[in-house]
Amino acid sequence: MADSSFDIVSKVDRQEADNALNQARKEIEQRYDFRGTDASIEWIGEQILIKANSDDRALAALDVFQSKLIKRGISLKSLDSGEPQASGKEYRIVSSLKNGIDQDNAKKIGKIIRDEGPKGVKSQIQGDELRVSSKSRDDLQEVIRLLKSKDLDIDLQFVNYR
């Protein structure tokens, strides 16, 4: 019998992120506490730029965006935000969405699977994702359960389960 396998990936649905950003923009434009603060949120290439006239308002706009991401099913582990930076009369926060599993995290996940996972489960790094294979589908289910219970600093999805 052939091995069963699945892939571990970390991807953000760009359309859902765009929808969350547009919802956050509408809320920022309409909320009373943002009136007169020149608060805005927009895409700058692959990054998200939040602007306001004080660092508190910039952080509040970031909080609105984070709540919209959660409602859209995007983990906050995928959002990488900096601190408010003063730029002239305004404060800016530059954020980005993390896609892919970097080498350090891939090695850490592989080590968890080797050390704590069932015997006979193999993992291999393929670019920015991991392929996990085993003869037993139950072992693969156990690996998924194990990784979900760990508090890793990246958002994981399990795809191509065969």
C-alpha angles and dihedrals in degrees: 000000000000122000119266117226147175136190126238111214138166109212134151119213101238092204092055090047089050091050091050090050092050091049090049091049091053092048092048091050093049105038117102096222090059094053112122095006096102088228116172141161126202146151117265102188105298093343133080119231120202117189132184139149094252134033091239092056091046090052090047090053089050089051090053090051092048091052090051090050090053092050088052092053097252115137118234087227085076093057117085110192130178130210122275109277121203112236112176108301095344138067121228133198117194114202133176136192116239117228125182133017114275121223096258094053091042090055091046091052091046090052092050090051092048096045103037105017127090119283117264095036114127127196128190131183114238110183107293096349139060127234114209119192137177140156091242123064089202089062090053090051088051091052091051090050091047094051093046090054092053119087100230121172093235132067111247130202125188113218141165093036106183 
